[in-house]
mmCIF file of C-alpha atoms in Angstrom:
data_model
loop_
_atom_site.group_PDB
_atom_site.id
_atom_site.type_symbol
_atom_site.label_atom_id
_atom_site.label_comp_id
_atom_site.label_asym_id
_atom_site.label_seq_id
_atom_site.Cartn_x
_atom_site.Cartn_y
_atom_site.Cartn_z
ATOM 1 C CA UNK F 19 57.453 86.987 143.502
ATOM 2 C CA UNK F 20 54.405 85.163 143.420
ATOM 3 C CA UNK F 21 52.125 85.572 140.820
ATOM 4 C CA UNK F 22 48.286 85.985 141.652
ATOM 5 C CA UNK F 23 45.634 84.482 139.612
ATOM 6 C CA UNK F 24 43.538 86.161 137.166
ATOM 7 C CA UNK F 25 40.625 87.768 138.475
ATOM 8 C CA UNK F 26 37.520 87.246 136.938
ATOM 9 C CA UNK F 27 36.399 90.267 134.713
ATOM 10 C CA UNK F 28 33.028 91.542 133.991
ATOM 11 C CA UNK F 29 31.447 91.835 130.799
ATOM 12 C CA UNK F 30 28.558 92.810 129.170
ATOM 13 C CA UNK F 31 27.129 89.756 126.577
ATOM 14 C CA UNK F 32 25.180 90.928 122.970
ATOM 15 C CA UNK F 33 21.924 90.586 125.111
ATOM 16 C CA UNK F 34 22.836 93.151 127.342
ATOM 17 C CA UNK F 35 23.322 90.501 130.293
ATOM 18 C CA UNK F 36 26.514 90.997 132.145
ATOM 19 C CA UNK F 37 28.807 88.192 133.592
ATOM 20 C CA UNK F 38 32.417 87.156 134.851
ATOM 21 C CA UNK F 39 34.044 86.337 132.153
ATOM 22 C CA UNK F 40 35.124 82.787 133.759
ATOM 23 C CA UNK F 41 31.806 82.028 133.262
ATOM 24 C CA UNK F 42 31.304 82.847 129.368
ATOM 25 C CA UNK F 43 29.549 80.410 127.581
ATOM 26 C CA UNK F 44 31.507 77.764 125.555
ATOM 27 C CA UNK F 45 32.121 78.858 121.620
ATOM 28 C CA UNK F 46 30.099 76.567 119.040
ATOM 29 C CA UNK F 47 32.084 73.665 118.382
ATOM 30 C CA UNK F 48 32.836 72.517 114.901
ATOM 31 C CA UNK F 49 30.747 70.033 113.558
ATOM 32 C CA UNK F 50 33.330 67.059 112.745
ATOM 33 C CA UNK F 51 30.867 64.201 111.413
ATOM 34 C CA UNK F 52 28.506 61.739 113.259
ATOM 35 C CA UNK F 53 29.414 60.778 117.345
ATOM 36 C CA UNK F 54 29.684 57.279 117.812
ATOM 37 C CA UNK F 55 28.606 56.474 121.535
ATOM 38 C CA UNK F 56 29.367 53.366 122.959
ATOM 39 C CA UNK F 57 26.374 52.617 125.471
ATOM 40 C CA UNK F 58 26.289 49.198 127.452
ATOM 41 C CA UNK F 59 23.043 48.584 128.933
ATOM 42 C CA UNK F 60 23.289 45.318 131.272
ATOM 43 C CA UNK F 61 20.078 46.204 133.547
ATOM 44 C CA UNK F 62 17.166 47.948 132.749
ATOM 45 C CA UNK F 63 16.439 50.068 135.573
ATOM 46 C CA UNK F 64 13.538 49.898 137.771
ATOM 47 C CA UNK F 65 10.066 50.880 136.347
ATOM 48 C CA UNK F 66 9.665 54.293 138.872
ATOM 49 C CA UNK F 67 5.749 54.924 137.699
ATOM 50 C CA UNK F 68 4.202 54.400 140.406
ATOM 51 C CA UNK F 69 6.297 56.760 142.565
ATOM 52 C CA UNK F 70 6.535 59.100 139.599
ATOM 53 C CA UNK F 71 2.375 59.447 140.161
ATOM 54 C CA UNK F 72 2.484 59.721 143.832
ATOM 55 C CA UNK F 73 4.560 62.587 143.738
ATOM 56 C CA UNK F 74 2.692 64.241 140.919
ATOM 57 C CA UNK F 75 -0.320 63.678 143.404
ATOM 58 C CA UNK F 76 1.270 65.517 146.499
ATOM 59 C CA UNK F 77 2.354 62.351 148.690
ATOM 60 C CA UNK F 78 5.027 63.037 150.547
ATOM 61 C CA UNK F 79 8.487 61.467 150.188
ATOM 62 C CA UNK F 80 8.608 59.168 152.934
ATOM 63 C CA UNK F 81 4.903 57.622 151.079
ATOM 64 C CA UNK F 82 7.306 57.169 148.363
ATOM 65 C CA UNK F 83 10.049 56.054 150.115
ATOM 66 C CA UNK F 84 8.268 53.415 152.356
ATOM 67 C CA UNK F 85 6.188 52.328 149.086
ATOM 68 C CA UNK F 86 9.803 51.514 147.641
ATOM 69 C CA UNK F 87 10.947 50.202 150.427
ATOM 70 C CA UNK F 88 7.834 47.716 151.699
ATOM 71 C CA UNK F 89 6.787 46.835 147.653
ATOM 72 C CA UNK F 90 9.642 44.444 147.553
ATOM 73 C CA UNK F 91 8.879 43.461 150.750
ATOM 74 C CA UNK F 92 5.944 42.477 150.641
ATOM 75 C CA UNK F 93 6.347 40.424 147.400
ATOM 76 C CA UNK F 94 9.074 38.621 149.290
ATOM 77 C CA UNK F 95 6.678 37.983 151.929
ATOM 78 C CA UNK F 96 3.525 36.751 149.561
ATOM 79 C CA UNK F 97 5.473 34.597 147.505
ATOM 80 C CA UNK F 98 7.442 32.703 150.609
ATOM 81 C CA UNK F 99 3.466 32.409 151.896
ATOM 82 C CA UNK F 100 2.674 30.699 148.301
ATOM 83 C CA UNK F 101 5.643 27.974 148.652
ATOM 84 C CA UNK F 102 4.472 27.489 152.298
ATOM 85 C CA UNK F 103 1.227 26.890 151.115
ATOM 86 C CA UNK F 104 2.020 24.811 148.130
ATOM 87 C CA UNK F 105 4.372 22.600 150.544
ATOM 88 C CA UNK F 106 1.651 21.918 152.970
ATOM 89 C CA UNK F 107 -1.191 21.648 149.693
ATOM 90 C CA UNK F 108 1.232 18.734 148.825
ATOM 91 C CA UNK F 109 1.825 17.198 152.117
ATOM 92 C CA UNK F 110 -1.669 17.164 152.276
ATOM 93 C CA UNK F 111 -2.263 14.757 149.294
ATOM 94 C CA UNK F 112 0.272 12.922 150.120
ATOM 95 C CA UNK F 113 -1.270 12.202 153.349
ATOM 96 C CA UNK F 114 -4.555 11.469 151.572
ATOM 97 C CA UNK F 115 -2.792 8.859 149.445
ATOM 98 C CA UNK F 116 -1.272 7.444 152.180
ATOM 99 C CA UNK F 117 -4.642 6.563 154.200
ATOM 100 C CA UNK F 118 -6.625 5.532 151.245
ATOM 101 C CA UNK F 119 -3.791 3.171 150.372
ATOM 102 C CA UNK F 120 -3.910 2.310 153.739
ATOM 103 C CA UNK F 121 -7.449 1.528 154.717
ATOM 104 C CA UNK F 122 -7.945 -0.181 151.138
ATOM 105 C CA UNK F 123 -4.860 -3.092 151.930
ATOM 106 C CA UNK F 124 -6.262 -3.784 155.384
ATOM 107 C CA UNK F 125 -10.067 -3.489 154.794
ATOM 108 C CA UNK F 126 -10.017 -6.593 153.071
ATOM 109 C CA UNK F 127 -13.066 -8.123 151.815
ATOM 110 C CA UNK F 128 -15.643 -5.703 154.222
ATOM 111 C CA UNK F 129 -13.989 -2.670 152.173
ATOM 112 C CA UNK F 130 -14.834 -4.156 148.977
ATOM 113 C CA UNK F 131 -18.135 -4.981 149.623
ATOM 114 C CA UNK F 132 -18.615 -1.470 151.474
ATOM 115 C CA UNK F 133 -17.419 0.388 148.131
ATOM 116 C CA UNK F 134 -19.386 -2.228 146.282
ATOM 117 C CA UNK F 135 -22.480 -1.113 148.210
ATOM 118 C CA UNK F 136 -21.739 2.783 147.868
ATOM 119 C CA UNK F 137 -21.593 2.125 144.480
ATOM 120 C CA UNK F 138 -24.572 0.555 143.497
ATOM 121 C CA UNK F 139 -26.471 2.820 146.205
ATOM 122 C CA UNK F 140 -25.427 5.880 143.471
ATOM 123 C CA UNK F 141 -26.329 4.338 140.683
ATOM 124 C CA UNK F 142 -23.259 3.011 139.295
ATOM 125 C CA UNK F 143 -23.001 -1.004 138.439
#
């Protein structure tokens, strides 16, 4: 014959609170010295404040969820314009170099006496 499992009882608690006795709180454990916890930490995890405030303000979850979701995006975005930007910025001077260098080698002795005159027209001897 098959045995059939226990059946929950009920019981009344010292506070006058009744429960199934499957779900009786756990006795006090034994104090057996200081717990040594072994805690690796290899990431700190992300810094939630700003989504902690705007839920504490009432925004809805899909503010917070597309705040998370676009925040990285757009710093992605920003710093890709930056290296454009610095990459052209470069280019640029580059370019600059490349003409003054330029015009100075084949102006010959009409560029030096055309610099010679800006000069002197600004004061400079």
């Amino acid at each position: 014959m098959e045995s059939l499992p226990d059946v929950p009882r009920v019981v009344q608690l010292p506070d006058g609170t009744y429960t199934y006795t499957d779900r009786l709180p756990a006795p006090p454990q034994q104090y057996s010295g200081p717990q040594v916890i072994h805690q690796h930490v290899h990431q700190a995890p992300p810094d939630r404040t700003v989504q902690r405030i705007a839920l504490g303000s009432g925004v809805g979850a899909g503010a917070v969820a597309a705040g998370v979701y676009f925040g990285p995006l757009l710093v992605g975005v920003l710093t890709a314009m930056a290296a454009n930007l610095a990459l052209l910025a470069f280019l640029a001077a580059v370019c600059a170099w490349g003409v003054v260098t330029v015009v100075r080698s084949v102006g010959g002795g009409d560029g030096k006496r055309a610099a010679d005159t800006v000069r002197r027209a600004r004061g400079r001897r």
